[in-house]
Each structure stands twice: as structure tokens, then as C-alpha cells.
mmCIF file of C-alpha atoms in Angstrom:
data_model
loop_
_atom_site.group_PDB
_atom_site.id
_atom_site.type_symbol
_atom_site.label_atom_id
_atom_site.label_comp_id
_atom_site.label_asym_id
_atom_site.label_seq_id
_atom_site.Cartn_x
_atom_site.Cartn_y
_atom_site.Cartn_z
ATOM 1 C CA UNK A 1 10.686 4.576 45.547
ATOM 2 C CA UNK A 2 8.951 5.884 42.402
ATOM 3 C CA UNK A 3 10.148 2.880 40.400
ATOM 4 C CA UNK A 4 8.252 0.372 42.546
ATOM 5 C CA UNK A 5 4.547 0.072 41.751
ATOM 6 C CA UNK A 6 2.140 -0.344 44.630
ATOM 7 C CA UNK A 7 1.446 0.929 48.161
ATOM 8 C CA UNK A 8 4.371 2.397 50.096
ATOM 9 C CA UNK A 9 4.775 4.085 53.433
ATOM 10 C CA UNK A 10 6.680 7.362 53.495
ATOM 11 C CA UNK A 11 8.358 8.477 56.694
ATOM 12 C CA UNK A 12 8.992 12.181 57.260
ATOM 13 C CA UNK A 13 11.250 13.449 60.058
ATOM 14 C CA UNK A 14 11.518 17.158 60.789
ATOM 15 C CA UNK A 15 13.075 18.657 63.930
ATOM 16 C CA UNK A 16 12.983 15.374 65.770
ATOM 17 C CA UNK A 17 9.356 14.705 64.983
ATOM 18 C CA UNK A 18 8.435 11.762 62.772
ATOM 19 C CA UNK A 19 5.248 10.972 60.953
ATOM 20 C CA UNK A 20 4.282 8.504 58.231
ATOM 21 C CA UNK A 21 1.730 8.451 55.439
ATOM 22 C CA UNK A 22 0.803 6.017 52.709
ATOM 23 C CA UNK A 23 1.248 6.621 48.984
ATOM 24 C CA UNK A 24 0.468 4.522 45.953
ATOM 25 C CA UNK A 25 2.818 4.443 42.988
ATOM 26 C CA UNK A 26 0.822 3.813 39.808
ATOM 27 C CA UNK A 27 2.421 2.244 36.753
ATOM 28 C CA UNK A 28 2.567 4.428 33.661
ATOM 29 C CA UNK A 29 0.550 2.632 30.994
ATOM 30 C CA UNK A 30 -0.521 3.363 27.456
ATOM 31 C CA UNK A 31 -4.081 4.716 27.439
ATOM 32 C CA UNK A 32 -4.602 5.392 23.740
ATOM 33 C CA UNK A 33 -2.896 5.828 20.393
ATOM 34 C CA UNK A 34 -3.491 8.259 17.568
ATOM 35 C CA UNK A 35 -2.442 7.560 13.969
ATOM 36 C CA UNK A 36 -1.349 10.435 11.735
ATOM 37 C CA UNK A 37 -1.079 9.229 8.143
ATOM 38 C CA UNK A 38 -0.486 12.647 6.537
ATOM 39 C CA UNK A 39 3.149 11.753 5.739
ATOM 40 C CA UNK A 40 2.423 8.171 4.740
ATOM 41 C CA UNK A 41 1.575 6.567 1.421
ATOM 42 C CA UNK A 42 -2.181 5.949 1.460
ATOM 43 C CA UNK A 43 -2.630 5.036 -2.202
ATOM 44 C CA UNK A 44 -1.369 1.730 -3.586
ATOM 45 C CA UNK A 45 -1.643 -0.147 -6.842
ATOM 46 C CA UNK A 46 -2.778 -3.757 -6.541
ATOM 47 C CA UNK A 47 0.238 -5.936 -5.790
ATOM 48 C CA UNK A 48 2.209 -3.196 -4.008
ATOM 49 C CA UNK A 49 3.452 -3.812 -0.473
ATOM 50 C CA UNK A 50 2.220 -1.685 2.425
ATOM 51 C CA UNK A 51 4.693 1.067 3.345
ATOM 52 C CA UNK A 52 4.348 2.454 6.888
ATOM 53 C CA UNK A 53 7.513 4.564 6.837
ATOM 54 C CA UNK A 54 5.656 7.896 6.981
ATOM 55 C CA UNK A 55 3.069 6.783 9.522
ATOM 56 C CA UNK A 56 3.302 8.548 12.914
ATOM 57 C CA UNK A 57 1.676 6.842 15.890
ATOM 58 C CA UNK A 58 1.455 8.911 19.071
ATOM 59 C CA UNK A 59 0.841 7.134 22.349
ATOM 60 C CA UNK A 60 -0.898 8.896 25.234
ATOM 61 C CA UNK A 61 -0.257 7.500 28.712
ATOM 62 C CA UNK A 62 -2.308 7.546 31.903
ATOM 63 C CA UNK A 63 -0.039 10.267 33.332
ATOM 64 C CA UNK A 64 -0.932 12.518 30.321
ATOM 65 C CA UNK A 65 2.520 12.124 28.766
ATOM 66 C CA UNK A 66 2.849 11.369 25.049
ATOM 67 C CA UNK A 67 5.484 9.728 22.910
ATOM 68 C CA UNK A 68 5.909 8.573 19.332
ATOM 69 C CA UNK A 69 5.455 4.816 19.256
ATOM 70 C CA UNK A 70 7.744 2.631 17.126
ATOM 71 C CA UNK A 71 5.695 0.314 14.938
ATOM 72 C CA UNK A 72 6.323 -2.419 12.405
ATOM 73 C CA UNK A 73 4.105 -4.082 9.814
ATOM 74 C CA UNK A 74 3.124 -6.543 12.549
ATOM 75 C CA UNK A 75 1.261 -3.664 14.276
ATOM 76 C CA UNK A 76 -0.922 -3.034 11.202
ATOM 77 C CA UNK A 77 -3.804 -5.239 10.081
ATOM 78 C CA UNK A 78 -6.488 -5.116 7.416
ATOM 79 C CA UNK A 79 -4.384 -4.533 4.293
ATOM 80 C CA UNK A 80 -5.096 -6.701 1.245
ATOM 81 C CA UNK A 81 -2.964 -5.653 -1.715
ATOM 82 C CA UNK A 82 -5.105 -7.732 -4.090
ATOM 83 C CA UNK A 83 -8.459 -6.116 -3.267
ATOM 84 C CA UNK A 84 -9.027 -2.745 -4.975
ATOM 85 C CA UNK A 85 -11.001 -0.110 -3.090
ATOM 86 C CA UNK A 86 -10.859 1.787 0.195
ATOM 87 C CA UNK A 87 -9.566 -0.294 3.098
ATOM 88 C CA UNK A 88 -9.593 0.630 6.781
ATOM 89 C CA UNK A 89 -6.361 -0.474 8.445
ATOM 90 C CA UNK A 90 -6.022 -0.988 12.184
ATOM 91 C CA UNK A 91 -2.868 -0.076 14.085
ATOM 92 C CA UNK A 92 -2.456 -1.848 17.434
ATOM 93 C CA UNK A 93 0.123 -0.979 20.100
ATOM 94 C CA UNK A 94 -0.045 -2.636 23.538
ATOM 95 C CA UNK A 95 -3.729 -3.384 23.110
ATOM 96 C CA UNK A 96 -4.638 0.162 22.038
ATOM 97 C CA UNK A 97 -5.964 0.703 18.496
ATOM 98 C CA UNK A 98 -6.625 3.421 15.951
ATOM 99 C CA UNK A 99 -7.501 3.233 12.266
ATOM 100 C CA UNK A 100 -6.704 4.948 8.993
ATOM 101 C CA UNK A 101 -7.811 4.453 5.407
ATOM 102 C CA UNK A 102 -5.822 3.494 2.314
ATOM 103 C CA UNK A 103 -6.941 3.005 -1.269
ATOM 104 C CA UNK A 104 -5.855 0.084 -3.436
ATOM 105 C CA UNK A 105 -6.133 0.857 -7.159
ATOM 106 C CA UNK A 106 -6.647 -1.933 -9.696
ATOM 107 C CA UNK A 107 -3.810 -2.225 -12.211
ATOM 108 C CA UNK A 108 -5.283 -1.726 -15.670
ATOM 109 C CA UNK A 109 -3.941 -1.454 -19.185
ATOM 110 C CA UNK A 110 -3.769 2.219 -20.188
ATOM 111 C CA UNK A 111 -2.088 2.047 -23.601
ATOM 112 C CA UNK A 112 -0.332 -0.227 -26.077
ATOM 113 C CA UNK A 113 2.472 0.199 -28.563
ATOM 114 C CA UNK A 114 3.009 -2.027 -31.581
ATOM 115 C CA UNK A 115 6.473 -2.917 -32.842
ATOM 116 C CA UNK A 116 6.212 -4.447 -36.289
ATOM 117 C CA UNK A 117 9.946 -4.288 -37.092
ATOM 118 C CA UNK A 118 10.255 -8.084 -36.870
ATOM 119 C CA UNK A 119 6.960 -8.817 -38.606
ATOM 120 C CA UNK A 120 6.127 -9.413 -42.244
ATOM 121 C CA UNK A 121 4.503 -6.236 -43.603
ATOM 122 C CA UNK A 122 4.236 -7.157 -47.318
ATOM 123 C CA UNK A 123 1.676 -9.675 -48.544
ATOM 124 C CA UNK A 124 0.455 -11.033 -51.880
ATOM 125 C CA UNK A 125 -3.267 -10.958 -52.606
ATOM 126 C CA UNK A 126 -4.791 -14.033 -50.976
ATOM 127 C CA UNK A 127 -1.922 -14.554 -48.506
ATOM 128 C CA UNK A 128 -2.849 -15.023 -44.830
ATOM 129 C CA UNK A 129 -1.780 -12.507 -42.199
ATOM 130 C CA UNK A 130 1.278 -13.720 -40.261
ATOM 131 C CA UNK A 131 1.580 -12.239 -36.755
ATOM 132 C CA UNK A 132 4.920 -13.828 -35.891
ATOM 133 C CA UNK A 133 7.431 -11.119 -35.085
ATOM 134 C CA UNK A 134 4.721 -8.629 -34.103
ATOM 135 C CA UNK A 135 5.312 -7.399 -30.560
ATOM 136 C CA UNK A 136 2.605 -5.550 -28.644
ATOM 137 C CA UNK A 137 3.714 -3.893 -25.400
ATOM 138 C CA UNK A 138 1.087 -2.810 -22.904
ATOM 139 C CA UNK A 139 1.635 0.026 -20.433
ATOM 140 C CA UNK A 140 -0.424 -0.051 -17.246
ATOM 141 C CA UNK A 141 -1.712 2.786 -15.071
ATOM 142 C CA UNK A 142 1.027 2.036 -12.505
ATOM 143 C CA UNK A 143 3.790 2.491 -15.114
ATOM 144 C CA UNK A 144 4.577 -1.198 -15.510
ATOM 145 C CA UNK A 145 4.850 -2.745 -18.950
ATOM 146 C CA UNK A 146 4.038 -6.190 -20.230
ATOM 147 C CA UNK A 147 4.144 -8.019 -23.540
ATOM 148 C CA UNK A 148 0.550 -8.602 -24.595
ATOM 149 C CA UNK A 149 -0.475 -11.910 -26.125
ATOM 150 C CA UNK A 150 -2.459 -11.305 -29.306
ATOM 151 C CA UNK A 151 -4.368 -13.418 -31.779
ATOM 152 C CA UNK A 152 -5.915 -12.692 -35.183
ATOM 153 C CA UNK A 153 -9.038 -11.660 -33.270
ATOM 154 C CA UNK A 154 -7.078 -8.666 -31.897
ATOM 155 C CA UNK A 155 -6.280 -7.343 -35.388
ATOM 156 C CA UNK A 156 -8.702 -5.591 -37.702
ATOM 157 C CA UNK A 157 -8.366 -3.813 -41.035
ATOM 158 C CA UNK A 158 -6.597 -6.586 -42.979
ATOM 159 C CA UNK A 159 -8.222 -7.584 -46.270
ATOM 160 C CA UNK A 160 -6.155 -10.186 -48.096
ATOM 161 C CA UNK A 161 -8.175 -9.631 -51.292
ATOM 162 C CA UNK A 162 -7.558 -5.875 -51.576
ATOM 163 C CA UNK A 163 -4.171 -4.761 -52.911
ATOM 164 C CA UNK A 164 -2.568 -1.552 -51.594
ATOM 165 C CA UNK A 165 -1.474 -0.035 -48.317
ATOM 166 C CA UNK A 166 -3.693 -1.041 -45.395
ATOM 167 C CA UNK A 167 -3.659 0.327 -41.856
ATOM 168 C CA UNK A 168 -4.241 -2.416 -39.325
ATOM 169 C CA UNK A 169 -5.657 -1.814 -35.856
ATOM 170 C CA UNK A 170 -4.534 -3.856 -32.859
ATOM 171 C CA UNK A 171 -6.997 -3.946 -29.979
ATOM 172 C CA UNK A 172 -6.182 -5.528 -26.621
#
């Protein structure tokens, strides 16, 4: 019985003659795994969740057979979405492990745009700069946008004592 692990006695009868011999049925067990990340996302911005959908894990068994192993996030350890840099992740299936590297990229401000349509843009000599209504939108390297908080310290080029058109610079 090839489905029963352990020692078994096989009886062979041919032409009225019978003989027996012992066999051992060995369980098929996972010997190793190999991770192929070529189809997986290996670059993440800080805050992004790990995506293992393209990860292929091949299991090799003690009988030399191979199969693609089904994995979940529970099989993967070592990912910290809040720590920029190269991280080595470990995939574990039935006690067998293999690793692959991912890179977490810090989210940084890459540009700003200033919308002054709601702000006061005309001043009398001696009047203080009023930033209410000024909206500064930041765009980050991951494509996300955010409204940037600004103070007078972020604005240069305003001289309340000089009449005429002035170009102000907003720095965040």
C-alpha cells in the first residue's frame, strides 16, 4: 500500500511459488523552497502594504518532485513598511525558508503648487502680508498630494514698504 508510510511485507506468488520481501514506504516531504520574485513588486513607498501576488514559490520534495506552493502574507516575514532601505524578507513554508530583497523608498516632497485665488494679492504700503486663503499643495515622489501648512517664514520676497508688483517665493 503506497499510501501507508512505514515498513511493509510484500508477498509475490508466481506459478505456485510464494516469496516475501520487505519494503519501506517513505513519506513525501518538502525538502526546500525557492522564491522567484521576478514577477513581484519589489519596490515600495513607505506606508505601502506588501504585495506578494507575483511571487512564485517552488517547493522541492524528497522524491525530487516540484510544485508551486500557495503562500499568504503569513508566510512572509521581515517587511517593515515604515523603514526605508533594502530589506531581506523570509518566506517560510512547512519549515523550509528562502529569502528575497525589497526596497522601501521614503516618501518625500517633490514639488509644490501655490493657489492664490482665494488670497489677498493687493496691499497698501505698510500693510502686513495676509496668508489666509493661500493654498499650497505638495506633490510627493509617490504621486500623493497633501495640503502644506505654511507660515510667514515660508514666504520670501514681500516688502511692505516698496510699492509695485512683487513676486513672492513660497518654500516648504
